[in-house]
JSON list of C-alpha atoms in Angstrom, two decimals:
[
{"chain": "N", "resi": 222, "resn": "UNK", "atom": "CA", "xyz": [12.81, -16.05, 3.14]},
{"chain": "N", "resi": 223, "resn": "UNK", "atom": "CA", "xyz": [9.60, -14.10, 3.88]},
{"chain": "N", "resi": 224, "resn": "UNK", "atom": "CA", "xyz": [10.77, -10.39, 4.55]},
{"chain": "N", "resi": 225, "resn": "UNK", "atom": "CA", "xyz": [7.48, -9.36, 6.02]},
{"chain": "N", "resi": 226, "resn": "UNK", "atom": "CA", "xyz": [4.90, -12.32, 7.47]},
{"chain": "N", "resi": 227, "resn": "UNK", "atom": "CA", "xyz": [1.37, -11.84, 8.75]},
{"chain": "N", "resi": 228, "resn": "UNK", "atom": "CA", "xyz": [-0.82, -14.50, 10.95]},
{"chain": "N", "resi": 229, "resn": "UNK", "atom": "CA", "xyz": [-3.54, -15.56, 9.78]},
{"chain": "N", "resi": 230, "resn": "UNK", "atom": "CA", "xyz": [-4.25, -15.40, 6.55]},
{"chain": "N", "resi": 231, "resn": "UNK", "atom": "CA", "xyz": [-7.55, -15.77, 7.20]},
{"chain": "N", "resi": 232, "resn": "UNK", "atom": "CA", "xyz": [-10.01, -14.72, 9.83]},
{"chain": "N", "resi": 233, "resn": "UNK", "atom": "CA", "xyz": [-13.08, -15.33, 10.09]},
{"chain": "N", "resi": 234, "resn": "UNK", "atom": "CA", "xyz": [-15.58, -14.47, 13.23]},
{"chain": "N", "resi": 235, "resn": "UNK", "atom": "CA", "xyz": [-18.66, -13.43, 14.63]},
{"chain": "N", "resi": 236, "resn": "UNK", "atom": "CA", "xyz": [-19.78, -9.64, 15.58]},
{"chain": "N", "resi": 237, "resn": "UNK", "atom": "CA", "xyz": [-18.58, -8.57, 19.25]},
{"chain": "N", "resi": 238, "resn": "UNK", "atom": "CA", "xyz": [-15.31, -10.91, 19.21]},
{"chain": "N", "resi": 239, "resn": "UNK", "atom": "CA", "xyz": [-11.82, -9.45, 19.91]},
{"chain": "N", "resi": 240, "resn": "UNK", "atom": "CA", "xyz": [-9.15, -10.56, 17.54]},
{"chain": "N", "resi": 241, "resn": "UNK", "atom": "CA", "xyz": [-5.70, -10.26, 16.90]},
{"chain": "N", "resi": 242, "resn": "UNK", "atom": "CA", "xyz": [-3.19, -10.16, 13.74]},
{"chain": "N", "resi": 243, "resn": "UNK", "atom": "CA", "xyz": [0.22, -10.82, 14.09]},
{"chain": "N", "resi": 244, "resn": "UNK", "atom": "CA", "xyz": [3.01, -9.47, 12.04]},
{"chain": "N", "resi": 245, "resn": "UNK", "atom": "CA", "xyz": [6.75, -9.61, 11.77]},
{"chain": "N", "resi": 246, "resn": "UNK", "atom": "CA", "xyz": [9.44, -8.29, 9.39]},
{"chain": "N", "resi": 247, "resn": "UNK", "atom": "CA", "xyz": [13.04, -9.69, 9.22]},
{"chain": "N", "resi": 248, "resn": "UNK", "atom": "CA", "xyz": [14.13, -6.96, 7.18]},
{"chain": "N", "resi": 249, "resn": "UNK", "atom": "CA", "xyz": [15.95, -4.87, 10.43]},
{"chain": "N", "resi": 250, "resn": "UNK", "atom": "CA", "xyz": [13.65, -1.88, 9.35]},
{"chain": "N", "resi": 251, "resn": "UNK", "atom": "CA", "xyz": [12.74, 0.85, 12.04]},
{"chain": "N", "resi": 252, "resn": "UNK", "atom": "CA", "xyz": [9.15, 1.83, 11.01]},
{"chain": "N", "resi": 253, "resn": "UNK", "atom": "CA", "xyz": [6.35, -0.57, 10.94]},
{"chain": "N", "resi": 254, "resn": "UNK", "atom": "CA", "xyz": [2.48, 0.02, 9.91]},
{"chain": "N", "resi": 255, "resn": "UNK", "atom": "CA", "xyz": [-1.01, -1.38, 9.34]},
{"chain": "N", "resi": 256, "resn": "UNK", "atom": "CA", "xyz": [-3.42, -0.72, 6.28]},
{"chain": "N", "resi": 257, "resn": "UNK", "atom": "CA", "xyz": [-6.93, -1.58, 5.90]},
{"chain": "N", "resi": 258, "resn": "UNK", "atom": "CA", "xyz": [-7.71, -2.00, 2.01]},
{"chain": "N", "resi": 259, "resn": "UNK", "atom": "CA", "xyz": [-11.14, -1.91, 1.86]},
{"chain": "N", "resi": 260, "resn": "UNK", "atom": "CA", "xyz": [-14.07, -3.59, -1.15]},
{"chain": "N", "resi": 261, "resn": "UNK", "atom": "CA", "xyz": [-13.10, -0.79, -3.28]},
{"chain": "N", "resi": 262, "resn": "UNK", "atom": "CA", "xyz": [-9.56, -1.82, -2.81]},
{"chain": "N", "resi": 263, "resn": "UNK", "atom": "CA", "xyz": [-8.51, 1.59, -1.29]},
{"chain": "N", "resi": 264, "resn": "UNK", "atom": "CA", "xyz": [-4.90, 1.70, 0.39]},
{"chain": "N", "resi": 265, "resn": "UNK", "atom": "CA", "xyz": [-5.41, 3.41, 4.20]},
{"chain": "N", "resi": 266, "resn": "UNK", "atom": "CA", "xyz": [-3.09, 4.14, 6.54]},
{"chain": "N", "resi": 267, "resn": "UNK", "atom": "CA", "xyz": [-4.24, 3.13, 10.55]},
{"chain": "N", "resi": 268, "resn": "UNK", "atom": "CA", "xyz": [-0.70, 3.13, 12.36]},
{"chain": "N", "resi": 269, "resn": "UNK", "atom": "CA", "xyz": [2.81, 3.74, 11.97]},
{"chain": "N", "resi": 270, "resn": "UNK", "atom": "CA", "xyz": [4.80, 3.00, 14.62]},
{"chain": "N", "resi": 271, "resn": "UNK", "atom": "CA", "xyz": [8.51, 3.90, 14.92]},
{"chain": "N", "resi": 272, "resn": "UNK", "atom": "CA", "xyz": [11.33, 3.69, 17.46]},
{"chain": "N", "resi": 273, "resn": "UNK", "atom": "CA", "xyz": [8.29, 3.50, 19.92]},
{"chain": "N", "resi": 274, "resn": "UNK", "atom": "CA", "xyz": [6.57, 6.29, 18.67]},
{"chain": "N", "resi": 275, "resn": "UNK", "atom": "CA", "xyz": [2.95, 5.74, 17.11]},
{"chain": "N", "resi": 276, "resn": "UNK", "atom": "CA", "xyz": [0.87, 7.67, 15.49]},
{"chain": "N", "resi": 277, "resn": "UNK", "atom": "CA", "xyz": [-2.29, 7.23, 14.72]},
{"chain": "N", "resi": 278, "resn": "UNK", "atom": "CA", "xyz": [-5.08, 7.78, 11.91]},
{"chain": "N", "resi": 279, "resn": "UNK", "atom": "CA", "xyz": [-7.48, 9.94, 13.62]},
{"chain": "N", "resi": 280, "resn": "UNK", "atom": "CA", "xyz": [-10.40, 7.79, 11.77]},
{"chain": "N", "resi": 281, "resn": "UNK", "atom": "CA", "xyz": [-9.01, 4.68, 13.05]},
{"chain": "N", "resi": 282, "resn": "UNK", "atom": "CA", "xyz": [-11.59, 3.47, 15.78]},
{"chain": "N", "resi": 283, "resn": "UNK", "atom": "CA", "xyz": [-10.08, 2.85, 19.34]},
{"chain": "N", "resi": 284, "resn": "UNK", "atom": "CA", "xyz": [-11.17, -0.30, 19.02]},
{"chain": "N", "resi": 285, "resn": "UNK", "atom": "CA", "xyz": [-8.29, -0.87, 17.24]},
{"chain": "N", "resi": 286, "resn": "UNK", "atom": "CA", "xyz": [-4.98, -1.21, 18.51]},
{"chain": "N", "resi": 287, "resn": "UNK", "atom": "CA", "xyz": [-1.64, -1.85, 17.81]},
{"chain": "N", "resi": 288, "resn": "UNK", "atom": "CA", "xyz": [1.06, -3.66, 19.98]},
{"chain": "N", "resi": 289, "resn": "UNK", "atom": "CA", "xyz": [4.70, -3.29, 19.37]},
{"chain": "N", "resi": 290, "resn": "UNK", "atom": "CA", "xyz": [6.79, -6.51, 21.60]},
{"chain": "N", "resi": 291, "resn": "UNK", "atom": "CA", "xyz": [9.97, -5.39, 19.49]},
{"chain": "N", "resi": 292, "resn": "UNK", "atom": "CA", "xyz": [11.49, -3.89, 16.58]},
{"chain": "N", "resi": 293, "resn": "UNK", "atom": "CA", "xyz": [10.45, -6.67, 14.59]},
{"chain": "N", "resi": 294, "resn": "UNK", "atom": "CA", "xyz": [6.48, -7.04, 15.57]},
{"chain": "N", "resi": 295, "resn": "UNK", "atom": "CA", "xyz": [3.66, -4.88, 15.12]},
{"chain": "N", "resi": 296, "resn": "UNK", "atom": "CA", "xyz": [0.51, -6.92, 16.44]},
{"chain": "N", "resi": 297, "resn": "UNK", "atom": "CA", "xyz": [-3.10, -5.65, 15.72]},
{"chain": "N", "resi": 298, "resn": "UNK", "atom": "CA", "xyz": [-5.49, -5.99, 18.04]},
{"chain": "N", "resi": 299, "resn": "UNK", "atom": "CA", "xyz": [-9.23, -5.66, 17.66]},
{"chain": "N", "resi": 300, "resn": "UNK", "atom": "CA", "xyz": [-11.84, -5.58, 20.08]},
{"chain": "N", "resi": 301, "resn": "UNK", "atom": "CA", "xyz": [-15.59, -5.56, 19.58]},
{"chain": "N", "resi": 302, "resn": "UNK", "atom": "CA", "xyz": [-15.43, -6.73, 15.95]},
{"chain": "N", "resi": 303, "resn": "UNK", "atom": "CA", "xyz": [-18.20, -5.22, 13.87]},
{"chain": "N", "resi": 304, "resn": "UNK", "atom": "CA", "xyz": [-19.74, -5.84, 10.45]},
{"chain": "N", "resi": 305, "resn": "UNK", "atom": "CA", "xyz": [-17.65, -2.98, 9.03]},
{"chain": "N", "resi": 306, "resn": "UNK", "atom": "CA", "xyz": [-14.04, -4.09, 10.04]},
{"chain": "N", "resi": 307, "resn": "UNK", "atom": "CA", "xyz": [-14.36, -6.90, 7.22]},
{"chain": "N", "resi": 308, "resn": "UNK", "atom": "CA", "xyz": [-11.43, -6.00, 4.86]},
{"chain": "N", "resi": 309, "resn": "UNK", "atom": "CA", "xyz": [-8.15, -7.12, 4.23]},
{"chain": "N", "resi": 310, "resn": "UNK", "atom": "CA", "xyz": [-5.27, -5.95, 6.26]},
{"chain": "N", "resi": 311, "resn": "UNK", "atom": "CA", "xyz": [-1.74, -5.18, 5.46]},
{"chain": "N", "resi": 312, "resn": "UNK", "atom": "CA", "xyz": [1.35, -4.93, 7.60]},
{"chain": "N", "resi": 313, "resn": "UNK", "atom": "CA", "xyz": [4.55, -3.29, 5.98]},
{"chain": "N", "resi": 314, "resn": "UNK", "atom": "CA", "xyz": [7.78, -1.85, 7.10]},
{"chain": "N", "resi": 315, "resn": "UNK", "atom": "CA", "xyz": [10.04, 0.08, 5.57]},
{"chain": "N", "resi": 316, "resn": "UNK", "atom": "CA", "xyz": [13.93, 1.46, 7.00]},
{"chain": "N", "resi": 317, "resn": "UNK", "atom": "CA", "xyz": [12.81, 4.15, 8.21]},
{"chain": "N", "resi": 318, "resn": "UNK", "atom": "CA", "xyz": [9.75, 6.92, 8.72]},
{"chain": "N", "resi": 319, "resn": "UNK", "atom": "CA", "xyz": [10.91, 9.14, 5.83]},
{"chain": "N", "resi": 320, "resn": "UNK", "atom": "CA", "xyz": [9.11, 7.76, 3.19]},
{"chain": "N", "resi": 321, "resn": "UNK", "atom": "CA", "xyz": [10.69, 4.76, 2.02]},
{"chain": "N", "resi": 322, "resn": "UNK", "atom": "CA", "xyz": [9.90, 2.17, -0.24]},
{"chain": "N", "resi": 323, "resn": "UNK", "atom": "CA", "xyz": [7.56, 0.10, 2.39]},
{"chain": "N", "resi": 324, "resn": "UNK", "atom": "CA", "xyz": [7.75, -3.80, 2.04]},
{"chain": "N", "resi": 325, "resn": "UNK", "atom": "CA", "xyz": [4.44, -5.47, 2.35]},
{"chain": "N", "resi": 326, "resn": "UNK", "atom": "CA", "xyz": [3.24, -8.64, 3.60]},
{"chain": "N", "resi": 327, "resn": "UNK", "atom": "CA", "xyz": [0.41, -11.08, 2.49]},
{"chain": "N", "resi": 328, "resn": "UNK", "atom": "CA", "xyz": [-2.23, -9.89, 3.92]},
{"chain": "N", "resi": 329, "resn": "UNK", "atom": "CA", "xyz": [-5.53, -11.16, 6.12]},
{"chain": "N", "resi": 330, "resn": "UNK", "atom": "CA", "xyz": [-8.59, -11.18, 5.07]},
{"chain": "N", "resi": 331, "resn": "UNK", "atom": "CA", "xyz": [-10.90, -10.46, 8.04]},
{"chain": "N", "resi": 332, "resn": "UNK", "atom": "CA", "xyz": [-14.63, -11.01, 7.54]},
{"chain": "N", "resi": 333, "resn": "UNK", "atom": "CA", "xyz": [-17.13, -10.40, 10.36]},
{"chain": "N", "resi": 334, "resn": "UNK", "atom": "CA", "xyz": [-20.16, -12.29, 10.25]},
{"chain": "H", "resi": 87, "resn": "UNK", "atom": "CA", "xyz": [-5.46, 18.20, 1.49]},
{"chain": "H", "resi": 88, "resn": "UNK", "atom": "CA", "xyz": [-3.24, 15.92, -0.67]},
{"chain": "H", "resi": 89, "resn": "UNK", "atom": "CA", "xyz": [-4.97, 13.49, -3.89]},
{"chain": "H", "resi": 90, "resn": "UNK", "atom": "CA", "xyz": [-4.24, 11.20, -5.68]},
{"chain": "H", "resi": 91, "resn": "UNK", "atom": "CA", "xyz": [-6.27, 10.58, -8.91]},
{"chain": "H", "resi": 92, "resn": "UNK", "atom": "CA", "xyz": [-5.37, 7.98, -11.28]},
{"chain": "H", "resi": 93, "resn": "UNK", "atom": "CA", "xyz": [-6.71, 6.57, -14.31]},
{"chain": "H", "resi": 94, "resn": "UNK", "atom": "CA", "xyz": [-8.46, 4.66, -15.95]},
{"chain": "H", "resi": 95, "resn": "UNK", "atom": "CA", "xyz": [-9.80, 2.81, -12.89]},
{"chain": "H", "resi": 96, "resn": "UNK", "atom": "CA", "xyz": [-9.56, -0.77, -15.13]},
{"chain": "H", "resi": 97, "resn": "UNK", "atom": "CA", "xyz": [-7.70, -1.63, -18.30]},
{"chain": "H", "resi": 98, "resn": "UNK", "atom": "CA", "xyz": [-8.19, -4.58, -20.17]},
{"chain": "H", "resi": 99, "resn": "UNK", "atom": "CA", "xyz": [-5.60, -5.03, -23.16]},
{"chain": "H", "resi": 100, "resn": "UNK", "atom": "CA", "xyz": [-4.17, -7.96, -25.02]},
{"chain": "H", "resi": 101, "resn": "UNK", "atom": "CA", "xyz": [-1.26, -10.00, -24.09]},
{"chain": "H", "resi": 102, "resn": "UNK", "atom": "CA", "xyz": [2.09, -8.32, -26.09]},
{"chain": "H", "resi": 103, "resn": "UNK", "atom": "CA", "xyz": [0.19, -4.50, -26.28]},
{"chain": "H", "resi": 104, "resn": "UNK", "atom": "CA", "xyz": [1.52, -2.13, -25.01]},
{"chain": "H", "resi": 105, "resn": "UNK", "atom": "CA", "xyz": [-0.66, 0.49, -22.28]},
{"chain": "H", "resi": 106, "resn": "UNK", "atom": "CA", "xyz": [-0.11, 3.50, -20.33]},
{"chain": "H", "resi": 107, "resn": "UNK", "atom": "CA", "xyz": [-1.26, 4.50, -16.76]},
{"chain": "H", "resi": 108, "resn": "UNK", "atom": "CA", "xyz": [-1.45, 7.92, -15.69]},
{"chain": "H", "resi": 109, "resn": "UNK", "atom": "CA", "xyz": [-1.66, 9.48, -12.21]},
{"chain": "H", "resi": 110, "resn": "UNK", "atom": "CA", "xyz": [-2.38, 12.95, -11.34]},
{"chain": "H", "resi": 111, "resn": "UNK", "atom": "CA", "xyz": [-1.58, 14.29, -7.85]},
{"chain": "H", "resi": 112, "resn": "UNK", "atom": "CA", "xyz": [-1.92, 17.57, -5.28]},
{"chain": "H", "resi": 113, "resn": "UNK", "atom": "CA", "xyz": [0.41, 16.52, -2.91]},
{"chain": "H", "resi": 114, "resn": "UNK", "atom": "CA", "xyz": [2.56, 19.62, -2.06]},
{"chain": "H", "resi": 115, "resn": "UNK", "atom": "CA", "xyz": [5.79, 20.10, -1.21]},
{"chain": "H", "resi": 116, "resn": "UNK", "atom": "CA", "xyz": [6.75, 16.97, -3.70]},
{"chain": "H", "resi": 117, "resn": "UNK", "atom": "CA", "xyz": [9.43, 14.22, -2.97]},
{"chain": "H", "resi": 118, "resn": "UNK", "atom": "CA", "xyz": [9.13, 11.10, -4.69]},
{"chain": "H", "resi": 119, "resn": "UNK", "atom": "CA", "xyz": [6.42, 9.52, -6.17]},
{"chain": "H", "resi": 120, "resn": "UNK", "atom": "CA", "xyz": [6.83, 5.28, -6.38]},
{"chain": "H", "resi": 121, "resn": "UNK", "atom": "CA", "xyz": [4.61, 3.13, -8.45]},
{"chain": "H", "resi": 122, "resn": "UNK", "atom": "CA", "xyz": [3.50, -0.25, -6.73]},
{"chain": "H", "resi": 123, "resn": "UNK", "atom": "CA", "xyz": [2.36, -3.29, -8.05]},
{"chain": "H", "resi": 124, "resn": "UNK", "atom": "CA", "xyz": [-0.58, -5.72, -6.51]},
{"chain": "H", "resi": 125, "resn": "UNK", "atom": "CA", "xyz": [-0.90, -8.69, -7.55]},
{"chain": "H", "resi": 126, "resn": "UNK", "atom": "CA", "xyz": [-4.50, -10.09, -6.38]},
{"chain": "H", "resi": 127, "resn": "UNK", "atom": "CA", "xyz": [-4.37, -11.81, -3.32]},
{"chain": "H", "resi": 128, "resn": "UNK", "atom": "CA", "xyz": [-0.90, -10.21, -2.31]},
{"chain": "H", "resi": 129, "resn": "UNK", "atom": "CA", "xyz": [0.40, -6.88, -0.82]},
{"chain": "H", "resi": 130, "resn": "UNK", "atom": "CA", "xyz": [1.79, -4.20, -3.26]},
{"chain": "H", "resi": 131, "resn": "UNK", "atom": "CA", "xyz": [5.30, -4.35, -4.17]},
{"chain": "H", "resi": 132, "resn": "UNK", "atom": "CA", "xyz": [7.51, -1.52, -5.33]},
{"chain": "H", "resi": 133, "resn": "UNK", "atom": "CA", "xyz": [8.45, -0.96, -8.91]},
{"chain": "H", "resi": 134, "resn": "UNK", "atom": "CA", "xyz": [9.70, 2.04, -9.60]},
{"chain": "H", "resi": 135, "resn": "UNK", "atom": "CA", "xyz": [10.74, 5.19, -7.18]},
{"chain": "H", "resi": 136, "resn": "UNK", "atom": "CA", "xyz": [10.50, 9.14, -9.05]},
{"chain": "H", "resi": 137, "resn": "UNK", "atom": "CA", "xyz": [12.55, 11.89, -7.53]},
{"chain": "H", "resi": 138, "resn": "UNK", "atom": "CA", "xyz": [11.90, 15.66, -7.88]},
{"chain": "H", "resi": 139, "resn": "UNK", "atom": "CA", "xyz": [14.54, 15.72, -10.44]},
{"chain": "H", "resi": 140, "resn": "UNK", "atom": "CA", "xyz": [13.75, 12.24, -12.74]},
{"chain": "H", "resi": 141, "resn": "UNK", "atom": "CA", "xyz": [11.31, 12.44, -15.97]},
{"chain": "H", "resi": 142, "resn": "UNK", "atom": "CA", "xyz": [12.01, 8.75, -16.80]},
{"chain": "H", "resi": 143, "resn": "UNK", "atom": "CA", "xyz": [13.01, 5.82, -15.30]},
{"chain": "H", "resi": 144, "resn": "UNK", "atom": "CA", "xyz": [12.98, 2.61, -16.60]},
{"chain": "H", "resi": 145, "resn": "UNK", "atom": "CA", "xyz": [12.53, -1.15, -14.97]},
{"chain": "H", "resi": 146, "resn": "UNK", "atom": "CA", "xyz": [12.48, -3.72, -17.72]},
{"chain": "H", "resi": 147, "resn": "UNK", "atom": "CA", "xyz": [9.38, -3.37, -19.37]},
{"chain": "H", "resi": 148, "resn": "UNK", "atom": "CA", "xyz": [8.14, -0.58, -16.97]},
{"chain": "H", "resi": 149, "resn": "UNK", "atom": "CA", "xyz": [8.86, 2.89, -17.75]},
{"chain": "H", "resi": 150, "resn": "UNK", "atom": "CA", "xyz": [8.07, 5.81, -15.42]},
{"chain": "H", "resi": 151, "resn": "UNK", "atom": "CA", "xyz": [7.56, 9.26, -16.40]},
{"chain": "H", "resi": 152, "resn": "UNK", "atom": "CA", "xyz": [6.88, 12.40, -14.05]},
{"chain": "H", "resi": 153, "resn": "UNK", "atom": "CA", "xyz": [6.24, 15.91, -14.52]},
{"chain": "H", "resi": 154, "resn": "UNK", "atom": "CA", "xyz": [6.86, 18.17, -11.39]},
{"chain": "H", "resi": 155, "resn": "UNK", "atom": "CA", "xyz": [5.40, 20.72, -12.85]},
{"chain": "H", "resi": 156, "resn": "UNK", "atom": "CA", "xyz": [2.21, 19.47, -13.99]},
{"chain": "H", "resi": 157, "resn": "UNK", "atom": "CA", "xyz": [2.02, 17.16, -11.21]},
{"chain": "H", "resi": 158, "resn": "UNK", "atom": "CA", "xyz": [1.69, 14.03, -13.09]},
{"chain": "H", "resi": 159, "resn": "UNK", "atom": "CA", "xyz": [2.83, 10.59, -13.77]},
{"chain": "H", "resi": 160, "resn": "UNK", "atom": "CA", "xyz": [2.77, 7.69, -16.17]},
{"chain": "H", "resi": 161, "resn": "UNK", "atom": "CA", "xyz": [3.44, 3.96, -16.15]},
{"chain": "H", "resi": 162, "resn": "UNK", "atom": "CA", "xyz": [3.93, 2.53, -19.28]},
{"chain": "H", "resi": 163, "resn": "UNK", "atom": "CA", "xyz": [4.21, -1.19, -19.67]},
{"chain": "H", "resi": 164, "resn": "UNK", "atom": "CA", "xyz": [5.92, -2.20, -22.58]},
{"chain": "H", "resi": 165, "resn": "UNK", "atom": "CA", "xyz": [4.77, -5.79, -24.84]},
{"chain": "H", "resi": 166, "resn": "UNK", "atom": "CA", "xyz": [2.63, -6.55, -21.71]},
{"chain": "H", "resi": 167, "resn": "UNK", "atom": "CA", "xyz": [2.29, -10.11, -20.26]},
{"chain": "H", "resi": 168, "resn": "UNK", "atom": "CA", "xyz": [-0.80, -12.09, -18.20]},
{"chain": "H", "resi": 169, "resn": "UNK", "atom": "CA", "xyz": [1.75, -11.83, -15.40]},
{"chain": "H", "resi": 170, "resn": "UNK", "atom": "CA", "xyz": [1.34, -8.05, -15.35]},
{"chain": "H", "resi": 171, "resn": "UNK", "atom": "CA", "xyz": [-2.44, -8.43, -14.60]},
{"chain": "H", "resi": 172, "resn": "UNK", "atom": "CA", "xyz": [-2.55, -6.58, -11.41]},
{"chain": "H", "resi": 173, "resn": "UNK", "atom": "CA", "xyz": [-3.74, -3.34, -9.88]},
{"chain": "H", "resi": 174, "resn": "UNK", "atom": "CA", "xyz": [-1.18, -1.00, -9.85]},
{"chain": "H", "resi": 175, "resn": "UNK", "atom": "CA", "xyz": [-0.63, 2.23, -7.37]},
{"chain": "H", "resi": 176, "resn": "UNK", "atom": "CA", "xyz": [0.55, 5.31, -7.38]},
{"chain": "H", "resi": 177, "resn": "UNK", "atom": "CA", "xyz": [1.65, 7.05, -4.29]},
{"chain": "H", "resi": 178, "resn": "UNK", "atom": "CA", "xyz": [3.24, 10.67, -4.41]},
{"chain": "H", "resi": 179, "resn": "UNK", "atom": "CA", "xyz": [5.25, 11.71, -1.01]},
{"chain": "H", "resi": 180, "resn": "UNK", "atom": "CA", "xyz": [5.80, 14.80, 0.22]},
{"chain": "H", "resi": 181, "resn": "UNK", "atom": "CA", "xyz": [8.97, 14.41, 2.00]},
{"chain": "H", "resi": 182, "resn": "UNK", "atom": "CA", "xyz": [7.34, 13.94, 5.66]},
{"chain": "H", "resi": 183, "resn": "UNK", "atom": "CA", "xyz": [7.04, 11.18, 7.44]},
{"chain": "H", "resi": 184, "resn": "UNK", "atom": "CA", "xyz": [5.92, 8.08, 6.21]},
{"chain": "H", "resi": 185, "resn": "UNK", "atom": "CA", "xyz": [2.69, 8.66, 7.75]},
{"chain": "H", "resi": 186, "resn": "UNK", "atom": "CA", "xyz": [1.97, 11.04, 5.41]},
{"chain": "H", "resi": 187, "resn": "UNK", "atom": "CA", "xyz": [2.07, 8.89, 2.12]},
{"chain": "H", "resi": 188, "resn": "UNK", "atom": "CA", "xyz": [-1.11, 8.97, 0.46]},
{"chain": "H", "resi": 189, "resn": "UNK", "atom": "CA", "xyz": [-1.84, 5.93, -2.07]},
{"chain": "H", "resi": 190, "resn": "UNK", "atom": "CA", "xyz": [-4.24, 6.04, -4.98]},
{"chain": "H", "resi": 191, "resn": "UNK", "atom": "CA", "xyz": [-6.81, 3.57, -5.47]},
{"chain": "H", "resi": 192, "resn": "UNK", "atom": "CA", "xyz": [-5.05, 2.27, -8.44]},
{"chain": "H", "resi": 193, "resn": "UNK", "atom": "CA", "xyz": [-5.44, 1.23, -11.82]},
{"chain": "H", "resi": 194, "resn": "UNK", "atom": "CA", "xyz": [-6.69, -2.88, -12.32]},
{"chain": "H", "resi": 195, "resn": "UNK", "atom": "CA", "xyz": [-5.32, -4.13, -15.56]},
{"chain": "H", "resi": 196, "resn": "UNK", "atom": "CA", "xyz": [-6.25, -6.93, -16.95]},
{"chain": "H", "resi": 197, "resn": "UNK", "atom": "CA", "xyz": [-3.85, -8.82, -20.00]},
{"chain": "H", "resi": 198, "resn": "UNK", "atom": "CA", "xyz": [-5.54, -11.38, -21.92]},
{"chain": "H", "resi": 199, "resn": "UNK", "atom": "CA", "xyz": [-4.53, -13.94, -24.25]}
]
C-alpha cells in the first residue's frame, strides 16, 4: 500500500502552461506539504497546510498554489509555468505540524521547455 | 537564521567499508534532529530520529550520534552495501512547527563493488 502517492510522475510542458500535481496520503496524518528539490538537490519547503491552515514560503511565487479538497489531498497548482519551475516536487505528510517524522512520496519531475 | 552544513558533499567507498557522515547545525532552541535517506529517483525516508537527550542511537547498520552542545551529528554506516548508495539528509528541528524544519543538502554516497 502506497502511504503517500503523487500524479504524475512525470510532467513535461511548454513555458506559459498551467499545471497541476496531485497528491494523497492514506496515512490519516493532519499536516500535509510540498517541496521543490532543485539541480543541486536542495530540500525546500513551499507549503504546509494543516487543519486548514496554510502557510506559506514567502519565496514561493504566487503562481503557485496549493489546494486542499480534504484531509487526505494537497493538490499543487501552477500557473504560468516558466523555465525555472523545472525541478522535482515532493509531497509529504506527517501526524501532525510539530515536527514529525514526514512521509514522502515519489516525486514529479516537472521540466518546462 | 538556522543552517544546516553537512559533509562531505559526496562519498565514494567500497562495498563492506565502513564511513561516517557528519552534520553541523545553528538551529536554536534544539529538538530533534532525524537523518533521512534518498534513494535516487525516490523521496527521502526516515532513518533515525535524535532527541535533546540521545548521543547514540542505533538502526541496524546505522548509528547516530549527536552532540547538543557542539551542535553536531554523525551517521555512521557500518560494513556498507550498494543498497546504501543514496544521498542522505540531515534535518535539525527546533521544536516549532513543522514549517520550520530546515533540511541540509545532504551527503551523496556512493558504494561500489
Amino acid at each position: 500500500d502506497t502511504a503517500v502517492s503523487q500524479t504524475p510522475k512525470y510532467l513535461v510542458t511548454q513555458m506559459g502552461n498551467d499545471k497541476s500535481i496531485k497528491c494523497e496520503q492514506n496515512l490519516g496524518h493532519d499536516t500535509m506539504y510540498w517541496y521543490k528539490q532543485d539541480s543541486k538537490k536542495f530540500l525546500k519547503i513551499m507549503f504546509s497546510y494543516n487543519n486548514k491552515e496554510l502557510i506559506i514560503n514567502e519565496t514561493v511565487p504566487n503562481r503557485f498554489s496549493p489546494k486542499s479538497p480534504d484531509k487526505a489531498h494537497l493538490n499543487l497548482h501552477i500557473n504560468s509555468l516558466e523555465l525555472g519551475d523545472s525541478a522535482v516536487y515532493f509531497c509529504a505528510s506527517s501526524q501532525s505540524d510539530r515536527g514529525g517524522e514526514q512521509f514522502f512520496g515519489p516525486g514529479t519531475r516537472l521540466t518546462v521547455l | 537564521k538556522n543552517q544546516v552544513e553537512q559533509s562531505p558533499q559526496s562519498l565514494i567507498i567500497l562495498e563492506g567499508k565502513n564511513c561516517t557522515l557528519q552534520c553541523n547545525y545553528t538551529v536554536s532552541p534544539f529538538s530533534n534532529l532525524r537523518w533521512y535517506k534518498q534513494d535516487t529517483g525516490r523521496g527521502p525516508v526516515s532513518l533515525t530520529i535524535m532527541t535533546f537527550s540521545e548521543n547514540t542511537k542505533s538502526n541496524g547498520r546505522y548509528t547516530a550520534t549527536l552532540d547538543a552542545d557542539t551542535k553536531q551529528s554523525s551517521l555512521h554506516i557500518t560494513a556498507s552495501q550498494l543498497s546504501d548508495s543514496a544521498s542522505y539528509i540531515c534535518v535539525p528541528h527546533s521544536g516549532a512547527g513543522s514549517y520550520q524544519l530546515t533540511f541540509g543538502k545532504g551527503t551523496k554516497l556512493s558504494v561500489i563493488p
